[in-house]
Amino acid sequence: MTRAYILTLSCPDQPGLVAEISGVLAECGCTITSSHQYGDEISGRFFMRIAFAPLKDEVTEENLRATIAPHAEKFGMDWALHDAKKPARVLILVSRFDHCLMDLLYRRKRGDLFMDVPAVVSNHMDAYQLTASYNVPFVHMPVTKDTKAAQEEKLLALIEDEKIDLVVLARYMQVLSDDTCRKLAGKVINIHHSFLPSFKGAKPYHQAYEKGVKIIGATAHYVTADLDEGPIIEQNVARVSHALTPDDLVSVGRDVERVTLAEAVKLHLQHRVLLNGNRTVIFRDQ
Ligand SMILES: Nc1nc2c(c(=O)[nH]1)N[C@@H](CN(C=O)c1ccc(C(=O)N[C@@H](CCC(=O)O)C(=O)O)cc1)CN2
C-alpha cells in the first residue's frame, strides 16, 4: 500500500522555513504532493501543511519523526505528523435532532469522510434507530444536573478506551464542563445553529425570528469552556424572509447545519485546520 503522510506546523515566522522543511523531506527521500503555507503578519506566526509520500521502503513514520524533530526544535515549531492512510476514530454526540448525525454517517458510508465511528453517544434515545441502521454502537448517557459530572467522567473514559481522535457535537445540547474542555482541547467540534457571533445559546432560531433577520446561518467551531466562543472552522448562510415562522427557520437551518458541520469535519480529518490563537488557518485544496 502506498504510504502518505501530512505534516502540519506553526512557529514564529522567519526566512528559510519552507526551504528547511522541504529540504528535510527531500533528505528523507520523500516527494511532496501538496504544500500550503501562510505567514500571519499580525501574530508573526508561520503556518504550513505539507502532504508527502516516501519513495523508499526504509523510510518509516518513526524515522521521519526522528529526522524532523531537531529541525522543528531549531525553529520552535509546534508540529504534528499524521498517517494519511489511517482513518481517524470519531465519537459523535447527539441529543434529539438527528439531521447532522445522519449526514455524517451517510458521508462516511459513501467514503466522503475518511473516519471510523466506534460509537454514537446521546442523552436521549431519539437517534437510536438511525444509529442502529448504520450498524454503529449507541451509548445512552442521560444527563441531569445531578448526574452531569458523573456522565462526563463516563464520556472521558469512553474517549480514552476507544482511542478517540475527534469528538463531534452533532446537535448535542449539553454544555461540556471547563475541565472536560481543557482535557479535550482542539479535539471537539460543535455545530452551532446560528451565524456566530450572533444568537449564541440554546435557541438561536427564535432569537433570529425576534430580530427579523433576512439571513440565518450555522457555524462549526472547536469547543472551548466559553460557550459558542471557540475558534471558527466553517460557516454558511441562507436567505430567509419575513414570512417564515421560527419552525420554518429551524427547517431551513437543518440543511445549512449539516453541510457546515460535514465540511468542518472533513477539513479537520484532512489536517487542513491549524489553530492561530482563537482563530483558525484553513488550507483548502482548491
Ligand atoms: N463547553 C461547551 N459545551 C458546548 C458548546 C460549547 O460551545 N462549549 N456548544 C454546545 C452546543 N450549543 C450551541 O451550539 C448549546 C447547547 C446547549 C446550550 C444550553 O444552554 N443547554 C442547557 C440545557 C438545554 C437542554 O437540556 O436542552 C444547559 O446545558 O443548561 C447552549 C448552547 C454543546 N456544548
mmCIF file of C-alpha atoms in Angstrom, residues 76-217:
data_model
loop_
_atom_site.group_PDB
_atom_site.id
_atom_site.type_symbol
_atom_site.label_atom_id
_atom_site.label_comp_id
_atom_site.label_asym_id
_atom_site.label_seq_id
_atom_site.Cartn_x
_atom_site.Cartn_y
_atom_site.Cartn_z
ATOM 1 C CA GLY A 76 10.495 26.460 17.905
ATOM 2 C CA MET A 77 7.827 24.660 15.874
ATOM 3 C CA ASP A 78 4.565 23.182 17.108
ATOM 4 C CA TRP A 79 4.276 20.277 14.709
ATOM 5 C CA ALA A 80 2.371 17.068 14.078
ATOM 6 C CA LEU A 81 2.907 14.189 11.653
ATOM 7 C CA HIS A 82 -0.190 12.296 10.531
ATOM 8 C CA ASP A 83 -0.531 8.963 8.674
ATOM 9 C CA ALA A 84 -2.876 9.943 5.812
ATOM 10 C CA LYS A 85 -3.885 6.315 5.276
ATOM 11 C CA LYS A 86 -5.084 5.792 8.846
ATOM 12 C CA PRO A 87 -8.743 6.719 9.436
ATOM 13 C CA ALA A 88 -9.431 8.918 12.469
ATOM 14 C CA ARG A 89 -11.613 7.485 15.241
ATOM 15 C CA VAL A 90 -14.573 9.840 15.671
ATOM 16 C CA LEU A 91 -17.134 9.823 18.513
ATOM 17 C CA ILE A 92 -20.396 11.566 17.611
ATOM 18 C CA LEU A 93 -22.609 13.096 20.330
ATOM 19 C CA VAL A 94 -26.249 13.988 19.618
ATOM 20 C CA SER A 95 -29.378 14.965 21.571
ATOM 21 C CA ARG A 96 -32.829 14.850 19.898
ATOM 22 C CA PHE A 97 -32.228 16.337 16.402
ATOM 23 C CA ASP A 98 -30.545 13.736 14.139
ATOM 24 C CA HIS A 99 -30.069 15.588 10.816
ATOM 25 C CA CYS A 100 -26.354 16.269 11.355
ATOM 26 C CA LEU A 101 -25.734 12.733 12.660
ATOM 27 C CA MET A 102 -27.495 11.226 9.638
ATOM 28 C CA ASP A 103 -25.434 13.358 7.272
ATOM 29 C CA LEU A 104 -22.120 12.360 8.881
ATOM 30 C CA LEU A 105 -22.957 8.630 8.911
ATOM 31 C CA TYR A 106 -24.101 8.783 5.276
ATOM 32 C CA ARG A 107 -20.979 10.626 4.119
ATOM 33 C CA ARG A 108 -18.824 8.074 5.957
ATOM 34 C CA LYS A 109 -20.696 5.201 4.303
ATOM 35 C CA ARG A 110 -20.136 6.850 0.895
ATOM 36 C CA GLY A 111 -16.413 7.328 1.674
ATOM 37 C CA ASP A 112 -16.660 11.138 1.637
ATOM 38 C CA LEU A 113 -15.449 11.252 5.242
ATOM 39 C CA PHE A 114 -12.378 9.083 5.942
ATOM 40 C CA MET A 115 -13.167 8.093 9.535
ATOM 41 C CA ASP A 116 -14.240 5.237 11.769
ATOM 42 C CA VAL A 117 -17.157 5.831 14.170
ATOM 43 C CA PRO A 118 -16.757 3.440 17.121
ATOM 44 C CA ALA A 119 -19.935 4.772 18.768
ATOM 45 C CA VAL A 120 -22.649 7.417 18.932
ATOM 46 C CA VAL A 121 -23.431 8.868 22.384
ATOM 47 C CA SER A 122 -26.729 10.547 23.260
ATOM 48 C CA ASN A 123 -28.518 11.911 26.314
ATOM 49 C CA HIS A 124 -31.798 10.789 24.657
ATOM 50 C CA MET A 125 -32.957 7.692 22.753
ATOM 51 C CA ASP A 126 -34.294 9.552 19.682
ATOM 52 C CA ALA A 127 -31.261 8.739 17.479
ATOM 53 C CA TYR A 128 -31.069 5.036 18.426
ATOM 54 C CA GLN A 129 -32.817 3.659 15.299
ATOM 55 C CA LEU A 130 -30.816 5.811 12.892
ATOM 56 C CA THR A 131 -27.546 4.804 14.546
ATOM 57 C CA ALA A 132 -28.510 1.126 14.536
ATOM 58 C CA SER A 133 -29.356 1.350 10.825
ATOM 59 C CA TYR A 134 -25.684 2.181 10.202
ATOM 60 C CA ASN A 135 -24.523 -0.697 12.453
ATOM 61 C CA VAL A 136 -22.862 1.771 14.834
ATOM 62 C CA PRO A 137 -22.995 1.100 18.612
ATOM 63 C CA PHE A 138 -25.300 3.505 20.506
ATOM 64 C CA VAL A 139 -24.416 4.643 24.040
ATOM 65 C CA HIS A 140 -27.238 6.223 26.046
ATOM 66 C CA MET A 141 -25.936 8.736 28.616
ATOM 67 C CA PRO A 142 -28.906 10.635 30.100
ATOM 68 C CA VAL A 143 -27.784 13.895 31.742
ATOM 69 C CA THR A 144 -29.428 15.710 34.637
ATOM 70 C CA LYS A 145 -28.000 18.495 36.796
ATOM 71 C CA ASP A 146 -27.134 15.837 39.427
ATOM 72 C CA THR A 147 -25.603 13.270 37.056
ATOM 73 C CA LYS A 148 -23.763 15.664 34.705
ATOM 74 C CA ALA A 149 -20.313 15.323 36.326
ATOM 75 C CA ALA A 150 -20.509 11.518 36.573
ATOM 76 C CA GLN A 151 -21.738 11.223 32.974
ATOM 77 C CA GLU A 152 -18.862 13.397 31.755
ATOM 78 C CA GLU A 153 -16.414 11.076 33.565
ATOM 79 C CA LYS A 154 -18.020 8.115 31.724
ATOM 80 C CA LEU A 155 -17.703 10.059 28.469
ATOM 81 C CA LEU A 156 -13.996 10.763 29.080
ATOM 82 C CA ALA A 157 -13.415 7.083 29.911
ATOM 83 C CA LEU A 158 -15.121 6.028 26.664
ATOM 84 C CA ILE A 159 -12.988 8.502 24.694
ATOM 85 C CA GLU A 160 -9.835 7.022 26.244
ATOM 86 C CA ASP A 161 -10.893 3.374 25.924
ATOM 87 C CA GLU A 162 -11.879 3.826 22.271
ATOM 88 C CA LYS A 163 -8.741 5.853 21.448
ATOM 89 C CA ILE A 164 -10.943 8.631 20.042
ATOM 90 C CA ASP A 165 -9.173 11.251 17.880
ATOM 91 C CA LEU A 166 -12.139 13.605 17.404
ATOM 92 C CA VAL A 167 -15.434 14.271 19.214
ATOM 93 C CA VAL A 168 -18.224 15.814 17.129
ATOM 94 C CA LEU A 169 -21.159 17.544 18.839
ATOM 95 C CA ALA A 170 -23.805 16.978 16.167
ATOM 96 C CA ARG A 171 -26.546 18.999 17.898
ATOM 97 C CA TYR A 172 -25.620 17.802 21.363
ATOM 98 C CA MET A 173 -27.431 20.186 23.671
ATOM 99 C CA GLN A 174 -25.458 19.877 26.890
ATOM 100 C CA VAL A 175 -22.701 22.324 27.855
ATOM 101 C CA LEU A 176 -19.402 20.478 28.496
ATOM 102 C CA SER A 177 -17.590 21.447 31.710
ATOM 103 C CA ASP A 178 -14.422 23.565 31.769
ATOM 104 C CA ASP A 179 -12.410 20.522 32.892
ATOM 105 C CA THR A 180 -13.660 18.364 30.006
ATOM 106 C CA CYS A 181 -12.985 21.177 27.529
ATOM 107 C CA ARG A 182 -9.420 21.511 28.833
ATOM 108 C CA LYS A 183 -8.817 17.743 28.581
ATOM 109 C CA LEU A 184 -10.200 17.638 25.014
ATOM 110 C CA ALA A 185 -8.793 20.943 23.710
ATOM 111 C CA GLY A 186 -8.657 21.008 19.884
ATOM 112 C CA LYS A 187 -10.413 17.603 19.665
ATOM 113 C CA VAL A 188 -14.103 18.657 19.894
ATOM 114 C CA ILE A 189 -16.044 20.257 17.024
ATOM 115 C CA ASN A 190 -19.553 21.690 17.603
ATOM 116 C CA ILE A 191 -22.204 22.844 15.150
ATOM 117 C CA HIS A 192 -23.934 25.994 16.419
ATOM 118 C CA HIS A 193 -27.206 26.755 14.685
ATOM 119 C CA SER A 194 -26.541 30.457 14.047
ATOM 120 C CA PHE A 195 -24.101 32.684 12.154
ATOM 121 C CA LEU A 196 -21.831 33.408 15.128
ATOM 122 C CA PRO A 197 -21.251 35.693 16.905
ATOM 123 C CA SER A 198 -24.970 36.380 16.518
ATOM 124 C CA PHE A 199 -27.503 34.467 18.567
ATOM 125 C CA LYS A 200 -25.442 32.416 20.993
ATOM 126 C CA GLY A 201 -27.142 29.938 23.318
ATOM 127 C CA ALA A 202 -29.742 27.199 23.054
ATOM 128 C CA LYS A 203 -32.484 28.920 20.989
ATOM 129 C CA PRO A 204 -30.825 30.892 18.142
ATOM 130 C CA TYR A 205 -33.675 30.480 15.613
ATOM 131 C CA HIS A 206 -36.174 32.072 17.995
ATOM 132 C CA GLN A 207 -33.682 34.885 18.629
ATOM 133 C CA ALA A 208 -33.299 35.316 14.850
ATOM 134 C CA TYR A 209 -37.070 35.374 14.359
ATOM 135 C CA GLU A 210 -37.494 38.038 17.037
ATOM 136 C CA LYS A 211 -34.791 40.147 15.357
ATOM 137 C CA GLY A 212 -36.383 39.737 11.932
ATOM 138 C CA VAL A 213 -33.076 38.919 10.258
ATOM 139 C CA LYS A 214 -33.020 38.222 6.495
ATOM 140 C CA ILE A 215 -30.101 35.836 6.659
ATOM 141 C CA ILE A 216 -29.613 32.898 9.043
ATOM 142 C CA GLY A 217 -26.642 30.584 9.257
#
